[in-house]
Short mmCIF file of C-alpha atoms in Angstrom, two decimals:
data_model
loop_
_atom_site.label_atom_id
_atom_site.label_comp_id
_atom_site.label_asym_id
_atom_site.label_seq_id
_atom_site.Cartn_x
_atom_site.Cartn_y
_atom_site.Cartn_z
CA MET L 22 0.01 -0.07 -0.07
CA ALA L 23 2.93 2.17 0.08
CA PRO L 24 3.69 4.56 -2.65
CA PRO L 25 6.62 4.49 -4.40
CA ALA L 26 10.12 5.09 -2.42
CA SER L 27 11.79 7.34 -5.39
CA VAL L 28 9.21 9.39 -7.96
CA PRO L 29 10.74 11.11 -10.89
CA PRO L 30 11.06 14.33 -11.29
CA VAL L 31 8.50 16.98 -12.70
CA SER L 32 9.19 16.73 -16.29
CA PHE L 33 11.71 20.13 -17.89
CA ASN L 34 8.74 20.90 -19.77
CA ARG L 35 6.84 21.60 -16.36
CA VAL L 36 9.06 22.50 -14.19
CA ILE L 37 10.01 26.10 -15.97
CA GLU L 38 5.72 27.15 -15.58
CA GLY L 39 5.96 28.17 -19.15
CA SER L 40 9.06 30.81 -19.39
CA SER L 41 11.32 31.40 -21.86
CA ILE L 42 14.18 29.47 -21.66
CA ALA L 43 16.76 32.02 -20.32
CA SER L 44 20.13 30.73 -23.01
CA THR L 45 18.77 29.73 -26.40
CA SER L 46 21.55 29.16 -27.73
CA SER L 47 22.70 26.12 -24.88
CA ILE L 48 23.51 23.07 -26.67
CA LEU L 49 21.42 21.47 -23.50
CA PHE L 50 18.42 22.97 -24.25
CA THR L 51 18.87 21.87 -27.92
CA ILE L 52 18.54 17.77 -26.38
CA PRO L 53 14.69 16.42 -27.08
CA THR L 54 12.91 16.26 -23.23
CA GLU L 55 13.05 12.71 -22.73
CA ILE L 56 16.90 12.79 -23.87
CA LEU L 57 17.81 15.70 -21.03
CA GLU L 58 15.62 14.02 -18.64
CA LEU L 59 17.42 10.71 -18.93
CA ILE L 60 21.50 12.88 -18.81
CA ILE L 61 19.61 14.24 -15.69
CA GLY L 62 18.95 11.37 -14.04
CA TYR L 63 22.75 10.40 -13.60
CA VAL L 64 23.31 12.69 -11.43
CA ALA L 65 20.72 13.61 -10.15
CA SER L 66 21.81 12.23 -6.28
CA ASP L 67 24.69 14.27 -6.88
CA LYS L 68 24.55 17.25 -4.91
CA SER L 69 27.59 18.46 -5.51
CA HIS L 70 27.00 18.68 -9.57
CA LEU L 71 22.46 19.73 -9.29
CA ALA L 72 24.67 22.62 -7.42
CA SER L 73 27.05 23.69 -10.44
CA LEU L 74 24.08 23.34 -12.46
CA ALA L 75 22.08 25.78 -10.91
CA LEU L 76 24.94 28.46 -11.46
CA VAL L 77 24.08 28.61 -14.58
CA ASN L 78 21.10 29.64 -15.96
CA SER L 79 17.23 30.10 -14.59
CA ALA L 80 16.16 27.08 -16.93
CA CYS L 81 19.59 25.11 -15.26
CA ARG L 82 17.65 26.09 -12.54
CA GLN L 83 15.10 25.06 -12.75
CA LEU L 84 16.70 21.79 -13.93
CA ALA L 85 18.89 21.61 -10.34
CA ARG L 86 15.56 22.26 -8.52
CA SER L 87 12.90 19.67 -10.23
CA CYS L 88 15.81 16.58 -8.50
CA GLN L 89 17.03 18.68 -5.13
CA PHE L 90 13.40 19.37 -4.14
CA LYS L 91 11.49 16.18 -5.81
CA SER L 92 11.31 14.97 -1.81
CA ILE L 93 11.36 17.62 0.92
CA VAL L 94 11.01 17.07 4.30
CA LEU L 95 9.43 19.94 6.93
CA ASP L 96 9.88 19.35 10.38
CA TYR L 97 9.83 22.56 11.72
CA GLY L 98 14.11 23.07 12.04
CA SER L 99 15.79 26.70 10.79
CA THR L 100 16.27 25.12 6.89
CA ALA L 101 13.13 23.88 7.00
CA THR L 102 11.19 26.84 8.32
CA LYS L 103 13.61 28.98 5.70
CA VAL L 104 12.16 26.55 2.67
CA LEU L 105 7.94 27.18 4.08
CA ALA L 106 8.58 30.50 4.24
CA LEU L 107 9.76 30.61 -0.01
CA LEU L 108 6.89 28.04 -0.24
CA SER L 109 4.59 30.07 1.51
CA LYS L 110 4.63 33.63 -0.30
CA GLU L 111 4.99 31.36 -3.94
CA ALA L 112 0.79 30.44 -2.39
CA ALA L 113 0.60 33.75 -1.95
CA GLN L 114 0.98 34.35 -5.64
CA ARG L 115 -1.03 31.71 -7.02
CA TYR L 116 -3.88 32.25 -4.95
CA ARG L 117 -4.06 35.79 -6.39
CA SER L 118 -3.24 34.53 -9.93
CA ALA L 119 -6.29 33.38 -12.21
CA ASP L 120 -4.31 30.81 -13.64
CA ARG L 121 -2.30 29.58 -10.21
CA VAL L 122 1.07 30.67 -12.00
CA SER L 123 3.53 31.43 -9.47
CA ILE L 124 5.30 34.95 -11.29
CA SER L 125 9.08 33.31 -11.53
CA PRO L 126 9.37 29.67 -12.49
CA SER L 127 9.18 28.01 -9.11
CA LEU L 128 10.41 26.40 -6.39
CA GLY L 129 6.34 24.23 -5.67
CA ILE L 130 6.54 23.25 -8.73
CA CYS L 131 8.78 20.72 -8.13
CA VAL L 132 7.48 18.78 -5.37
CA ARG L 133 6.48 15.49 -5.68
CA GLN L 134 6.85 13.97 -2.33
CA LEU L 135 6.32 16.04 1.18
CA MET L 136 6.75 15.03 4.10
CA ILE L 137 5.41 17.03 7.23
CA ASN L 138 5.68 16.59 10.83
CA ALA L 139 7.18 18.18 14.44
CA SER L 140 9.51 15.99 14.76
CA SER L 141 12.16 20.05 15.27
CA TYR L 142 9.92 21.16 17.94
CA TRP L 143 10.00 18.47 21.05
CA SER L 144 13.72 18.77 20.01
CA SER L 145 13.63 22.18 20.46
CA VAL L 146 10.84 22.03 24.08
CA GLU L 147 13.67 19.23 25.73
CA SER L 148 16.43 21.14 24.80
CA PHE L 149 15.36 23.82 27.27
CA MET L 150 14.34 21.43 30.01
CA PRO L 151 16.28 21.69 33.17
CA SER L 152 16.88 18.25 33.52
CA THR L 153 18.63 18.36 30.39
CA ARG L 154 21.06 20.20 31.01
CA HIS L 155 21.62 19.32 34.47
CA SER L 156 22.22 16.62 36.73
CA GLU L 157 20.50 17.92 40.73
CA THR L 158 17.56 16.54 41.14
CA VAL L 159 16.12 19.40 42.42
CA VAL L 160 15.51 21.62 39.28
CA ASP L 161 15.62 25.67 40.05
CA ASP L 162 11.76 26.88 40.21
CA ASP L 163 13.03 29.85 37.54
CA GLU L 164 14.77 27.81 35.34
CA LEU L 165 11.67 25.74 34.88
CA ALA L 166 9.37 28.39 34.64
CA THR L 167 11.76 29.65 32.16
CA ALA L 168 11.43 26.00 30.10
CA ARG L 169 7.56 26.15 30.31
CA SER L 170 7.35 29.47 29.02
CA VAL L 171 9.08 28.86 25.78
CA ALA L 172 8.02 25.39 25.23
CA SER L 173 4.14 27.67 25.38
CA ILE L 174 5.69 30.13 23.16
CA LEU L 175 6.85 27.39 21.02
CA ASN L 176 3.38 25.78 21.02
CA GLU L 177 1.52 28.81 19.80
CA HIS L 178 4.20 28.90 17.08
CA LEU L 179 3.32 25.86 16.16
CA GLU L 180 0.00 25.38 16.05
CA HIS L 181 -1.22 29.57 15.00
CA LEU L 182 1.62 30.12 12.53
CA TYR L 183 3.89 26.52 11.48
CA TRP L 184 0.96 24.17 10.87
CA PRO L 185 -1.59 26.57 9.08
CA THR L 186 1.56 28.00 6.21
CA VAL L 187 1.81 23.84 6.46
CA LEU L 188 -2.04 23.48 5.60
CA LEU L 189 -2.16 26.85 3.48
CA VAL L 190 0.88 25.95 1.48
CA ILE L 191 0.19 22.11 0.47
CA PRO L 192 -2.67 22.80 -2.29
CA THR L 193 -0.95 25.53 -4.43
CA LEU L 194 1.84 22.63 -5.10
CA PRO L 195 0.59 21.66 -8.42
CA ASN L 196 2.04 18.66 -8.63
CA LEU L 197 2.59 17.28 -5.12
CA GLN L 198 1.96 12.94 -5.58
CA SER L 199 2.86 11.76 -1.88
CA LEU L 200 1.68 13.83 1.03
CA THR L 201 2.73 12.76 4.36
CA MET L 202 1.62 14.15 7.77
CA GLU L 203 1.98 13.13 10.99
CA SER L 204 1.24 15.12 14.36
CA CYS L 205 -1.37 17.57 13.34
CA GLU L 206 -4.50 18.36 14.53
CA LEU L 207 -7.68 16.45 12.39
CA GLY L 208 -10.40 18.68 12.47
CA ASP L 209 -11.68 20.29 8.16
CA GLU L 210 -8.93 22.10 7.51
CA VAL L 211 -6.55 18.85 6.91
CA LEU L 212 -10.17 17.86 4.95
CA ASP L 213 -9.53 21.95 2.92
CA CYS L 214 -5.85 21.36 2.11
CA LEU L 215 -6.96 18.14 0.67
CA MET L 216 -9.79 19.33 -1.51
CA GLY L 217 -9.04 19.39 -5.78
CA SER L 218 -5.22 18.64 -5.48
CA SER L 219 -3.08 16.88 -7.85
CA ILE L 220 -2.05 13.96 -4.31
CA LYS L 221 -2.31 10.50 -4.71
CA HIS L 222 -1.14 8.81 -1.79
CA LEU L 223 -1.43 10.24 1.67
CA LYS L 224 -0.70 9.23 4.44
CA LEU L 225 -1.89 10.74 7.60
CA ARG L 226 -1.39 10.26 11.12
CA GLY L 227 -2.85 13.00 13.50
CA GLN L 228 -5.14 13.36 16.78
CA PHE L 229 -8.71 15.10 17.21
CA GLN L 230 -8.59 18.05 19.57
CA ARG L 231 -12.47 17.92 19.58
CA ILE L 232 -15.27 15.72 19.31
CA PRO L 233 -15.17 16.54 14.81
CA ASN L 234 -17.93 18.08 13.38
CA VAL L 235 -16.80 18.15 9.42
CA ARG L 236 -18.64 19.57 7.06
CA LEU L 237 -19.49 18.18 3.86
CA GLY L 238 -20.01 17.40 -0.17
CA ARG L 239 -15.95 19.17 -0.73
CA ASN L 240 -14.41 18.29 -4.26
CA SER L 241 -13.05 15.13 -4.69
CA CYS L 242 -8.88 14.14 -4.54
CA PRO L 243 -7.50 11.65 -6.69
CA LEU L 244 -5.68 9.44 -3.94
CA GLU L 245 -5.49 6.04 -4.30
CA THR L 246 -3.86 5.07 -1.62
CA LEU L 247 -4.09 6.24 2.40
CA SER L 248 -3.55 5.30 4.66
CA VAL L 249 -5.08 7.43 8.23
CA ASP L 250 -3.90 6.72 11.78
CA THR L 251 -5.84 8.48 14.71
CA SER L 252 -6.09 9.20 17.83
CA TRP L 253 -7.75 11.62 20.53
CA ASP L 254 -5.90 13.95 22.49
CA PHE L 255 -5.67 13.08 25.90
CA HIS L 256 -6.72 16.60 27.43
CA SER L 257 -9.66 17.04 25.41
CA ALA L 258 -10.93 13.11 25.87
CA PHE L 259 -10.75 12.97 29.77
CA ASP L 260 -12.38 15.95 29.42
CA HIS L 261 -15.23 14.95 27.40
CA PRO L 262 -18.76 13.23 29.38
CA GLY L 263 -19.20 11.38 26.76
CA GLN L 264 -18.96 9.17 23.73
CA LEU L 265 -15.87 9.74 21.42
CA ASP L 266 -17.17 9.56 17.67
CA SER L 267 -14.61 10.13 15.04
CA SER L 268 -17.05 8.90 11.93
CA ALA L 269 -17.54 13.37 10.49
CA PHE L 270 -13.83 12.86 10.74
CA TYR L 271 -13.67 9.07 8.17
CA GLN L 272 -16.57 10.59 6.67
CA GLY L 273 -16.27 14.01 5.78
CA LEU L 274 -12.10 12.11 4.55
CA LEU L 275 -13.52 9.25 2.78
CA GLU L 276 -15.94 10.83 0.20
CA LEU L 277 -13.14 13.47 -1.22
CA CYS L 278 -11.32 10.21 -2.44
CA CYS L 279 -13.85 7.43 -2.38
CA SER L 280 -13.96 7.07 -6.31
CA SER L 281 -10.32 6.50 -6.87
CA LEU L 282 -9.58 4.82 -3.30
CA ARG L 283 -7.70 1.59 -4.48
CA CYS L 284 -6.30 0.61 -1.13
CA LEU L 285 -7.29 1.80 2.25
CA GLU L 286 -5.42 1.04 6.00
CA LEU L 287 -7.49 2.33 8.96
CA ALA L 288 -6.62 2.76 12.45
CA GLN L 289 -7.98 3.85 15.29
CA ARG L 290 -6.73 3.83 19.27
CA ASP L 291 -9.23 3.87 21.78
CA PHE L 292 -8.57 6.47 24.69
CA PRO L 293 -7.58 4.76 26.87
CA GLY L 294 -10.85 4.34 29.96
CA LYS L 295 -13.50 5.37 27.09
CA LYS L 296 -14.85 3.19 24.88
CA ASP L 297 -15.12 5.24 21.44
CA ARG L 298 -17.86 4.78 19.35
CA PRO L 299 -17.30 2.27 15.85
CA ILE L 300 -16.54 4.56 12.97
CA SER L 301 -19.33 4.41 10.76
CA PHE L 302 -20.30 5.67 7.34
CA ASP L 303 -22.20 5.01 3.98
CA ILE L 304 -19.64 5.75 1.18
CA LYS L 305 -19.13 3.36 -1.91
CA PHE L 306 -15.85 2.24 -3.08
CA PRO L 307 -16.34 1.87 -6.85
CA GLU L 308 -12.21 0.93 -7.53
CA LEU L 309 -11.02 -0.83 -3.22
CA LYS L 310 -8.79 -4.10 -4.45
CA THR L 311 -7.08 -3.19 -0.77
CA LEU L 312 -8.02 -3.12 3.37
CA GLN L 313 -6.59 -2.72 6.21
CA ILE L 314 -8.65 -2.27 9.41
CA GLY L 315 -6.20 -1.88 12.39
CA TRP L 316 -5.96 -3.78 15.58
CA PHE L 317 -8.14 -2.50 17.85
CA THR L 318 -9.96 0.04 15.67
CA SER L 319 -13.70 0.16 16.25
CA VAL L 320 -15.55 0.18 12.37
CA ASP L 321 -19.10 -0.84 12.07
CA ALA L 322 -21.55 -2.85 10.43
CA ARG L 323 -22.38 -0.89 7.86
CA ALA L 324 -19.20 0.78 7.51
CA VAL L 325 -17.23 -2.59 6.85
CA SER L 326 -20.48 -3.92 4.13
CA CYS L 327 -19.33 -0.57 2.52
CA LEU L 328 -15.33 -1.53 2.70
CA VAL L 329 -15.56 -5.77 2.23
CA ARG L 330 -16.91 -6.63 -1.24
CA GLU L 331 -17.03 -7.96 -4.76
CA GLY L 332 -13.56 -6.07 -6.01
CA LEU L 333 -11.90 -6.58 -3.24
CA SER L 334 -8.26 -9.06 -2.55
CA SER L 335 -6.14 -8.08 0.56
CA LEU L 336 -7.95 -7.92 2.74
CA SER L 337 -6.58 -7.89 6.48
CA ILE L 338 -8.90 -7.71 9.32
CA PRO L 339 -8.37 -8.06 12.85
CA TYR L 340 -11.27 -11.19 14.29
CA ASP L 341 -11.72 -9.81 17.54
CA ASP L 342 -15.35 -9.24 18.15
CA PRO L 343 -16.26 -9.70 13.97
CA PRO L 344 -18.41 -6.59 13.46
CA SER L 345 -20.66 -8.57 10.43
CA GLU L 346 -20.59 -12.27 9.26
CA LEU L 347 -18.33 -11.88 6.37
CA GLY L 348 -19.45 -14.63 3.65
CA GLN L 349 -17.51 -15.67 0.44
CA ILE L 350 -15.64 -12.96 -1.42
CA ASN L 351 -14.98 -14.03 -5.29
CA THR L 352 -12.18 -11.84 -5.87
CA LEU L 353 -10.35 -11.55 -2.64
CA ASP L 354 -6.53 -13.59 -2.94
CA THR L 355 -4.90 -13.42 0.51
CA LEU L 356 -6.28 -12.61 4.01
CA ILE L 357 -4.90 -11.69 7.24
CA LEU L 358 -6.46 -11.81 10.26
CA TYR L 359 -4.96 -10.88 13.76
CA GLY L 360 -6.03 -10.26 16.85
CA ASN L 361 -6.59 -11.24 20.54
CA GLU L 362 -8.41 -14.43 20.49
CA ALA L 363 -11.65 -15.05 18.62
CA THR L 364 -14.41 -14.77 20.17
CA GLY L 365 -16.29 -17.18 17.68
CA SER L 366 -16.62 -18.98 14.76
CA ALA L 367 -16.87 -16.56 12.29
CA PRO L 368 -13.36 -16.67 11.23
CA ALA L 369 -13.01 -20.05 10.60
CA ARG L 370 -16.08 -19.62 8.80
CA LEU L 371 -14.81 -16.71 7.29
CA ILE L 372 -11.54 -18.76 5.82
CA LYS L 373 -13.53 -21.46 4.83
CA SER L 374 -16.09 -19.50 2.54
CA ASN L 375 -13.19 -18.74 0.37
CA THR L 376 -11.42 -20.96 -0.92
CA GLN L 377 -9.76 -19.14 -3.79
CA ILE L 378 -7.60 -17.34 -1.61
CA ARG L 379 -3.52 -17.60 -2.44
CA SER L 380 -2.17 -16.60 0.40
CA LEU L 381 -3.42 -16.31 4.28
CA ALA L 382 -1.63 -15.52 7.58
CA ILE L 383 -2.75 -15.53 10.83
CA ARG L 384 -0.65 -13.16 13.07
CA HIS L 385 -0.50 -12.24 16.65
CA GLY L 386 -0.15 -15.85 17.89
CA ARG L 387 -3.14 -18.00 18.03
CA SER L 388 -4.04 -21.56 20.34
CA ASP L 389 -3.22 -24.81 18.26
CA THR L 390 -7.00 -26.02 18.86
CA PHE L 391 -7.69 -22.32 16.87
CA LEU L 392 -4.97 -22.85 14.92
CA ARG L 393 -5.64 -26.92 14.14
CA HIS L 394 -8.98 -26.19 12.48
CA ALA L 395 -8.07 -23.59 10.52
CA ILE L 396 -5.33 -25.55 8.90
CA GLN L 397 -8.31 -28.86 8.51
CA SER L 398 -10.42 -26.19 6.28
CA LEU L 399 -7.04 -25.02 4.02
CA ARG L 400 -7.39 -29.19 2.42
CA TYR L 401 -10.09 -27.81 0.84
CA HIS L 402 -8.47 -24.29 -1.01
CA GLU L 403 -6.80 -25.97 -3.89
CA ASN L 404 -4.77 -22.52 -4.83
CA LEU L 405 -3.80 -21.63 -1.52
CA LYS L 406 0.02 -21.37 -1.93
CA SER L 407 1.23 -19.09 0.61
CA LEU L 408 0.36 -19.29 4.95
CA SER L 409 1.65 -18.17 7.97
CA LEU L 410 0.42 -19.55 11.16
CA ILE L 411 2.19 -18.44 14.34
CA TRP L 412 1.41 -20.75 17.58
CA GLU L 413 0.83 -18.64 20.81
CA GLU L 414 2.55 -22.50 23.04
CA ASN L 415 5.76 -21.98 22.63
CA ASP L 416 5.68 -25.56 20.89
CA ILE L 417 4.09 -26.89 17.84
CA PRO L 418 2.26 -29.60 18.30
CA GLU L 419 2.47 -33.21 15.69
CA ALA L 420 -0.93 -33.30 15.65
CA SER L 421 -0.59 -29.81 13.91
CA LEU L 422 2.50 -30.47 12.07
CA GLU L 423 0.66 -33.54 10.41
CA GLN L 424 -2.31 -31.89 9.92
CA LEU L 425 0.76 -28.84 7.40
CA SER L 426 1.76 -32.26 5.70
CA PHE L 427 -1.21 -32.64 4.09
CA LEU L 428 -1.44 -29.02 2.34
CA SER L 429 1.16 -30.30 -0.82
CA GLN L 430 -0.48 -27.48 -3.30
CA VAL L 431 0.97 -24.33 -0.62
CA GLU L 432 4.13 -23.44 -1.63
CA VAL L 433 5.73 -20.56 0.78
CA ILE L 434 5.03 -21.38 4.21
CA HIS L 435 5.58 -19.22 7.60
CA ILE L 436 5.67 -20.94 10.61
CA SER L 437 6.99 -18.76 14.22
CA ALA L 438 6.29 -19.80 17.84
CA GLY L 439 6.21 -18.21 21.33
CA GLU L 440 7.50 -15.16 22.42
CA LEU L 441 6.72 -13.00 19.25
CA PHE L 442 9.18 -9.97 19.70
CA GLY L 443 12.52 -9.03 21.53
CA TRP L 444 14.99 -10.90 23.00
CA PRO L 445 12.79 -13.86 24.55
CA HIS L 446 12.79 -16.71 22.82
CA ASP L 447 11.10 -19.60 23.35
CA TRP L 448 10.56 -22.53 20.56
CA PHE L 449 12.98 -24.49 21.25
CA VAL L 450 12.93 -26.22 17.44
CA ASP L 451 13.03 -29.72 17.23
CA HIS L 452 13.77 -29.81 13.15
CA SER L 453 14.25 -33.47 12.45
CA ILE L 454 10.51 -33.62 13.59
CA ILE L 455 9.56 -30.62 10.82
CA GLY L 456 11.06 -31.57 8.74
CA GLY L 457 9.36 -35.39 8.81
CA TYR L 458 6.49 -33.41 8.10
CA LEU L 459 7.42 -31.12 5.82
CA SER L 460 9.18 -33.71 3.88
CA ARG L 461 5.30 -33.79 2.58
CA LEU L 462 5.17 -30.51 1.32
CA VAL L 463 6.38 -31.89 -2.54
CA ASN L 464 5.68 -28.48 -4.11
CA LEU L 465 7.02 -26.16 -0.59
CA ARG L 466 9.75 -23.52 -2.32
CA ARG L 467 9.84 -21.42 0.33
CA LEU L 468 10.91 -22.07 4.01
CA ILE L 469 10.46 -19.12 6.73
CA ILE L 470 10.65 -20.69 10.74
CA GLN L 471 10.41 -18.09 12.71
CA ARG L 472 11.29 -16.45 16.60
CA ASP L 473 12.99 -20.40 16.75
CA THR L 474 15.48 -20.32 19.44
CA TYR L 475 18.48 -23.56 20.19
CA LEU L 476 20.56 -24.83 23.33
CA PRO L 477 23.89 -24.30 23.12
CA PRO L 478 26.33 -26.45 22.01
CA PRO L 479 27.39 -28.81 24.07
CA GLY L 480 31.18 -27.54 26.03
CA VAL L 481 29.69 -23.68 25.39
CA GLU L 482 27.63 -22.27 28.87
CA ASP L 483 25.79 -19.25 28.28
CA ILE L 484 25.61 -17.15 31.40
CA VAL L 485 22.73 -16.12 30.67
CA ASP L 486 18.85 -17.54 30.57
CA PRO L 487 18.38 -20.28 27.74
CA MET L 488 15.81 -18.24 26.73
CA ARG L 489 18.42 -14.85 25.16
CA TYR L 490 20.03 -17.12 23.26
CA TYR L 491 20.56 -15.07 20.72
CA HIS L 492 21.93 -12.24 23.32
CA PHE L 493 25.31 -12.89 22.41
CA ARG L 494 25.82 -13.65 18.73
CA LYS L 495 25.67 -10.91 16.87
CA PRO L 496 26.34 -11.04 13.27
CA GLY L 497 30.11 -11.28 13.04
CA SER L 498 31.11 -12.42 15.86
CA ARG L 499 32.85 -16.39 16.33
CA ARG L 500 29.78 -17.83 18.34
CA TRP L 501 27.54 -16.41 15.53
CA ALA L 502 29.64 -18.24 13.32
CA THR L 503 29.43 -21.25 15.32
CA HIS L 504 25.43 -20.92 15.15
CA GLU L 505 25.82 -20.02 10.72
CA ALA L 506 27.45 -23.71 10.70
CA ARG L 507 24.33 -25.25 12.84
CA MET L 508 21.78 -23.56 11.02
CA LEU L 509 23.62 -25.11 7.79
CA ASP L 510 23.15 -28.39 8.15
CA HIS L 511 19.61 -27.94 9.19
CA ALA L 512 19.29 -26.10 5.94
CA SER L 513 21.20 -29.32 4.43
CA MET L 514 19.03 -31.49 5.60
CA TYR L 515 16.07 -29.32 4.90
CA VAL L 516 17.49 -29.40 0.69
CA ARG L 517 17.58 -32.98 0.33
CA LEU L 518 13.99 -33.39 1.73
CA LEU L 519 12.22 -30.53 -0.13
CA PRO L 520 13.16 -30.86 -3.73
CA ARG L 521 11.53 -27.44 -5.20
CA LEU L 522 13.41 -25.26 -2.49
CA GLU L 523 14.81 -21.98 -3.26
CA PHE L 524 15.53 -20.33 0.43
CA ILE L 525 15.03 -21.03 4.09
CA HIS L 526 14.92 -18.65 7.29
CA ILE L 527 15.67 -20.33 10.25
CA GLY L 528 17.58 -19.13 13.04
CA GLN L 529 17.79 -15.89 11.74
CA VAL L 530 20.52 -16.94 8.69
CA LEU L 531 19.21 -16.78 5.53
CA PHE L 532 20.04 -18.91 2.87
CA THR L 533 19.06 -19.95 -1.02
CA VAL L 534 19.50 -22.53 -3.17
CA LYS L 535 21.97 -23.03 -5.26
CA LYS L 536 21.76 -25.53 -7.91
CA ASN L 537 25.26 -27.28 -10.25
CA GLY L 538 23.44 -30.13 -12.40
CA GLU L 539 22.50 -32.79 -10.24
CA PHE L 540 23.41 -30.92 -6.86
CA ARG L 541 21.79 -29.02 -4.35
CA LYS L 542 23.42 -27.03 -1.44
CA PRO L 543 22.58 -23.95 1.04
CA ILE L 544 24.38 -21.05 1.00
CA VAL L 545 24.35 -18.62 3.38
CA THR L 546 23.16 -14.82 1.85
CA GLY L 547 22.10 -13.11 5.38
CA SER L 548 20.92 -12.44 8.80
CA ALA L 549 17.17 -11.52 9.76
CA TRP L 550 18.86 -11.16 13.42
CA VAL L 551 16.68 -9.99 16.51
CA GLY L 552 15.84 -6.02 15.89
CA GLU L 553 17.05 -4.69 13.15
CA ASN L 554 16.60 -6.71 9.63
CA GLU L 555 14.14 -9.52 11.87
CA TYR L 556 10.41 -9.23 10.02
CA GLU L 557 12.25 -7.48 6.89
CA VAL L 558 12.12 -11.38 5.29
CA LEU L 559 8.27 -11.99 6.05
CA LYS L 560 7.37 -8.66 4.37
CA GLU L 561 8.93 -9.10 1.67
CA GLU L 562 6.11 -12.27 1.54
CA PHE L 563 3.14 -11.19 3.17
CA GLU L 564 3.66 -7.77 3.51
CA VAL L 565 1.70 -7.79 6.87
CA TYR L 566 3.98 -5.83 8.53
CA ASN L 567 4.68 -3.17 6.38
CA VAL L 568 1.11 -1.91 4.69
CA THR L 569 1.80 1.19 4.16
CA GLY L 570 6.23 0.79 3.71
#
């Protein structure tokens, strides 16, 4: 669901905004535009070359700017504030112009990706707090009063100048494709800045300062992907006497883009101690293909019926207290279920009803009873190619492994058990048992075993809890090399048992199977060590943890 990591610069013809080229005799500008853009692509990442190009003339400056400013971050820092000041001047020119063009070739015309946050605001506030500069336990009252005064001034600037200026500038960036807004106050002003814009990818993270009462009926915005994550301001929510309800904001936001939206990620966190009213709206989404509803996000049956419909190809949904019974969705290809514990049989019926799915993931650790029933129902899923299952117990019973062994159609399998995050690993794996059952999966190409751990080899004593096996085994160390050799033995066993195997992930070591004639052997190609790139492989295979990138 994430937008492209990198977008091409604005074309030269558009970036000069109709202005005449300063030096018509320049050989550079006699080259066809398409070839010129290919040439610039070779120096687009070289800051010194672009800086030199910008000094030649106004046309070259715009050509350089199209690369320098295609992606910018406004973080409330000093440099960002200067850039924002320039953009606001250009915005004023565009608002005064009948055709929304600035007086001279502008910086704003170059911007394709924009990220807005207030990270430098928090750094500034922290720098004035006495506790960050002194080690004494007793803080001077005068210093504390000064810090609070500065923080108050910075907050006033942030709320009444910085954010309003940002919201004024956004609609005047004619080539803006991707927008990320973090830590913003959600309401009419945010929706107004999207109205009529060219943005296709929006990531919105913010808080409600009050119960939203949003104006409806705005002009549309051609969004294709939308990731929205909302929560409530502490003081506003704490003081509100009734139930918190954000439906008006979601109705207004989704009305803007419902006709073009292809991917939606929706998450809202309840305020502690209060139960939000479920998000509700009544909107049609004719182009929606990918949907993720966040964990603990409460959406009512009416809204779910609008979102979960024929045409949907990928669905990620929590199964705690499902808002409505979901039956077969003929177009569904990928199903991801997550949450605490299912309160009924609805998740199992959803799996059983959709025999056409090609990929299934059940996240966050489920009981063996629940997973065994799910596995049994998958025997009739002839199209199933990828399967991801996590047991909440610190073991996978052989009865469940035996059920897995009947899924001969599966080509990619991910299994895990026990502790899901951090250093403690409590699933002590016996690969001979797992291999004995999985050897029946004759079509298996990729095997991912995660959160597995091992007892130290004989003669090696770790001065830690056995569950912290990886604590002293970091890639590059002598103990890691020994661990890697152990994993190579296990990987070799899987290669012998599984004739089509191409990739293995065990013990946080990555193996690719190389073939030389009739001989096949696993080769170490990387690691997925705790706390670093532990879930990268899972992202690639199931796109479970990076729906928004």
